[in-house]
PDB file of C-alpha atoms in Angstrom:
ATOM      1  CA  MET A  24      87.605  60.992  23.241  1.00  0.00           C
ATOM      2  CA  ASN A  25      83.998  61.853  23.952  1.00  0.00           C
ATOM      3  CA  LYS A  26      82.463  65.314  24.194  1.00  0.00           C
ATOM      4  CA  GLN A  27      82.392  65.334  28.041  1.00  0.00           C
ATOM      5  CA  GLU A  28      86.145  64.599  28.284  1.00  0.00           C
ATOM      6  CA  LYS A  29      86.950  67.399  25.802  1.00  0.00           C
ATOM      7  CA  THR A  30      84.855  69.855  27.827  1.00  0.00           C
ATOM      8  CA  ASN A  31      86.647  68.915  31.070  1.00  0.00           C
ATOM      9  CA  ILE A  32      90.096  69.283  29.471  1.00  0.00           C
ATOM     10  CA  ASN A  33      89.214  72.704  28.008  1.00  0.00           C
ATOM     11  CA  ALA A  34      87.839  73.887  31.367  1.00  0.00           C
ATOM     12  CA  SER A  35      90.966  72.828  33.269  1.00  0.00           C
ATOM     13  CA  ASP A  36      93.219  74.528  30.683  1.00  0.00           C
ATOM     14  CA  LYS A  37      91.296  77.788  31.067  1.00  0.00           C
ATOM     15  CA  SER A  38      91.440  77.545  34.865  1.00  0.00           C
ATOM     16  CA  ALA A  39      95.221  77.009  34.812  1.00  0.00           C
ATOM     17  CA  GLU A  40      95.606  79.937  32.404  1.00  0.00           C
ATOM     18  CA  ARG A  41      93.603  82.223  34.738  1.00  0.00           C
ATOM     19  CA  THR A  42      95.704  81.134  37.732  1.00  0.00           C
ATOM     20  CA  ASP A  43      98.954  81.791  35.868  1.00  0.00           C
ATOM     21  CA  ARG A  44      97.725  85.214  34.773  1.00  0.00           C
ATOM     22  CA  ALA A  45      96.541  86.139  38.293  1.00  0.00           C
ATOM     23  CA  THR A  46      99.797  85.149  39.976  1.00  0.00           C
ATOM     24  CA  GLN A  47     101.795  87.058  37.367  1.00  0.00           C
ATOM     25  CA  ASP A  48      99.684  90.165  37.930  1.00  0.00           C
ATOM     26  CA  ILE A  49     100.504  90.316  41.640  1.00  0.00           C
ATOM     27  CA  GLY A  50     104.036  88.934  41.380  1.00  0.00           C
ATOM     28  CA  LEU A  51     103.538  85.609  43.197  1.00  0.00           C
ATOM     29  CA  SER A  52     104.918  82.260  42.178  1.00  0.00           C
ATOM     30  CA  PRO A  53     102.151  79.700  41.451  1.00  0.00           C
ATOM     31  CA  ASP A  54     104.413  76.964  42.868  1.00  0.00           C
ATOM     32  CA  LYS A  55     105.277  78.532  46.201  1.00  0.00           C
ATOM     33  CA  PRO A  56     102.825  80.952  47.851  1.00  0.00           C
ATOM     34  CA  GLU A  57     104.528  83.584  49.958  1.00  0.00           C
ATOM     35  CA  LYS A  58     103.703  83.654  53.644  1.00  0.00           C
ATOM     36  CA  PRO A  59     104.129  86.694  55.861  1.00  0.00           C
ATOM     37  CA  ARG A  60     106.806  86.492  58.512  1.00  0.00           C
ATOM     38  CA  ALA A  61     105.586  85.813  62.046  1.00  0.00           C
ATOM     39  CA  ASN A  62     106.536  89.290  63.325  1.00  0.00           C
ATOM     40  CA  ASP A  63     105.088  91.248  60.389  1.00  0.00           C
ATOM     41  CA  VAL A  64     102.341  93.686  61.291  1.00  0.00           C
ATOM     42  CA  VAL A  65     100.278  96.110  59.269  1.00  0.00           C
ATOM     43  CA  ASN A  66     100.932  99.068  61.540  1.00  0.00           C
ATOM     44  CA  PRO A  67     104.644  99.722  62.197  1.00  0.00           C
ATOM     45  CA  GLY A  68     103.729 101.025  65.656  1.00  0.00           C
ATOM     46  CA  ASP A  69     102.479  97.553  66.594  1.00  0.00           C
ATOM     47  CA  LYS A  70     105.957  96.056  66.261  1.00  0.00           C
ATOM     48  CA  ILE A  71     107.555  94.969  69.504  1.00  0.00           C
ATOM     49  CA  ASP A  72     111.257  95.710  69.636  1.00  0.00           C
ATOM     50  CA  PRO A  73     112.944  92.641  71.106  1.00  0.00           C
ATOM     51  CA  SER A  74     115.896  94.641  72.412  1.00  0.00           C
ATOM     52  CA  ALA A  75     115.680  95.642  76.050  1.00  0.00           C
ATOM     53  CA  GLN A  76     114.316  99.142  76.510  1.00  0.00           C
ATOM     54  CA  THR A  77     113.736 101.258  79.547  1.00  0.00           C
ATOM     55  CA  ILE A  78     110.271 102.317  80.674  1.00  0.00           C
ATOM     56  CA  GLU A  79     111.117 105.858  79.555  1.00  0.00           C
ATOM     57  CA  ASP A  80     112.026 104.646  76.037  1.00  0.00           C
ATOM     58  CA  LYS A  81     108.804 102.680  75.759  1.00  0.00           C
ATOM     59  CA  ALA A  82     106.758 105.633  77.022  1.00  0.00           C
ATOM     60  CA  GLN A  83     108.058 107.740  74.116  1.00  0.00           C
ATOM     61  CA  GLN A  84     107.042 105.287  71.367  1.00  0.00           C
ATOM     62  CA  VAL A  85     103.962 106.208  69.351  1.00  0.00           C
ATOM     63  CA  ALA A  86     101.952 103.585  67.451  1.00  0.00           C
ATOM     64  CA  VAL A  87      99.548 105.904  65.623  1.00  0.00           C
ATOM     65  CA  ASP A  88     100.003 109.594  64.917  1.00  0.00           C
ATOM     66  CA  ALA A  89      97.623 110.511  62.115  1.00  0.00           C
ATOM     67  CA  PRO A  90      94.280 112.139  61.368  1.00  0.00           C
ATOM     68  CA  ASP A  91      91.273 109.853  61.349  1.00  0.00           C
ATOM     69  CA  ILE A  92      88.329 109.907  58.963  1.00  0.00           C
ATOM     70  CA  THR A  93      86.590 112.679  60.934  1.00  0.00           C
ATOM     71  CA  GLY A  94      89.631 114.937  60.687  1.00  0.00           C
ATOM     72  CA  ASP A  95      90.546 114.602  64.386  1.00  0.00           C
ATOM     73  CA  HIS A  96      94.201 113.919  65.029  1.00  0.00           C
ATOM     74  CA  ILE A  97      94.731 110.585  66.784  1.00  0.00           C
ATOM     75  CA  LYS A  98      97.851 109.785  68.782  1.00  0.00           C
ATOM     76  CA  VAL A  99      98.107 106.321  70.370  1.00  0.00           C
ATOM     77  CA  PRO A 100     101.139 105.319  72.427  1.00  0.00           C
ATOM     78  CA  THR A 101     102.728 101.952  71.678  1.00  0.00           C
ATOM     79  CA  TYR A 102     103.023 101.250  75.402  1.00  0.00           C
ATOM     80  CA  PHE A 103     100.802 102.339  78.282  1.00  0.00           C
ATOM     81  CA  ILE A 104     102.759 102.845  81.485  1.00  0.00           C
ATOM     82  CA  VAL A 105     100.870 101.661  84.581  1.00  0.00           C
ATOM     83  CA  ASP A 106     101.734 101.661  88.262  1.00  0.00           C
ATOM     84  CA  GLU A 107     101.855  98.241  89.901  1.00  0.00           C
ATOM     85  CA  PRO A 108     100.561  97.740  93.479  1.00  0.00           C
ATOM     86  CA  GLU A 109     104.161  97.214  94.637  1.00  0.00           C
ATOM     87  CA  GLY A 110     105.030 100.736  93.467  1.00  0.00           C
ATOM     88  CA  GLU A 111     106.841  99.663  90.299  1.00  0.00           C
ATOM     89  CA  GLN A 112     105.918 100.759  86.802  1.00  0.00           C
ATOM     90  CA  LYS A 113     105.078  98.380  83.979  1.00  0.00           C
ATOM     91  CA  ALA A 114     104.873  99.008  80.219  1.00  0.00           C
ATOM     92  CA  LEU A 115     101.858  97.355  78.559  1.00  0.00           C
ATOM     93  CA  HIS A 116     101.830  97.053  74.755  1.00  0.00           C
ATOM     94  CA  HIS A 117      98.635  98.516  73.278  1.00  0.00           C
ATOM     95  CA  VAL A 118      97.908  95.356  71.211  1.00  0.00           C
ATOM     96  CA  LYS A 119      99.625  92.444  72.927  1.00  0.00           C
ATOM     97  CA  ASP A 120      98.551  93.499  76.434  1.00  0.00           C
ATOM     98  CA  ALA A 121      95.127  94.947  75.557  1.00  0.00           C
ATOM     99  CA  GLU A 122      93.259  92.689  77.976  1.00  0.00           C
ATOM    100  CA  GLU A 123      95.532  93.655  80.865  1.00  0.00           C
ATOM    101  CA  ILE A 124      95.124  97.343  79.963  1.00  0.00           C
ATOM    102  CA  SER A 125      91.345  96.868  80.132  1.00  0.00           C
ATOM    103  CA  ASP A 126      91.723  95.257  83.567  1.00  0.00           C
ATOM    104  CA  VAL A 127      93.776  98.230  84.797  1.00  0.00           C
ATOM    105  CA  ILE A 128      91.130 100.641  83.543  1.00  0.00           C
ATOM    106  CA  ARG A 129      88.372  98.671  85.284  1.00  0.00           C
ATOM    107  CA  GLN A 130      90.361  98.714  88.532  1.00  0.00           C
ATOM    108  CA  ALA A 131      90.878 102.439  88.249  1.00  0.00           C
ATOM    109  CA  ARG A 132      87.117 102.934  88.047  1.00  0.00           C
ATOM    110  CA  THR A 133      86.205 101.104  91.244  1.00  0.00           C
ATOM    111  CA  ASP A 134      85.834 102.658  94.653  1.00  0.00           C
ATOM    112  CA  GLU A 135      87.340 101.438  97.937  1.00  0.00           C
ATOM    113  CA  GLU A 136      84.549  98.864  98.385  1.00  0.00           C
ATOM    114  CA  GLY A 137      85.102  97.405  94.889  1.00  0.00           C
ATOM    115  CA  ASN A 138      81.960  98.995  93.420  1.00  0.00           C
ATOM    116  CA  ARG A 139      82.213 100.153  89.864  1.00  0.00           C
ATOM    117  CA  THR A 140      81.833 103.905  89.464  1.00  0.00           C
ATOM    118  CA  TRP A 141      80.642 105.303  86.157  1.00  0.00           C
ATOM    119  CA  ARG A 142      82.074 108.603  85.010  1.00  0.00           C
TER     120      ARG A 142
END
């Protein structure tokens, strides 16, 4: 065996040893990496409950209720309740329906002629 082959073997042994040590440190199996479940979210308030809920139940859910870095207390509802043109109410999830919430806000800031009004 020549010197180059010995160097390559030693390097691969050290790499495997580092990988084994790293996966042991964080409790993962080197054979099977763990994947998060599809419905896992970082913020528990972002979870969407698949069971049917009323508009009133959704209006009571809070996604974030904590102080921010400036010391202000932030409270974000999980669902924003909006009035539809037909007179019905609709619950929009603050993450999943963010684009639709933005559209509702833009509509609320236009006058009768469709001109945007800045407040």
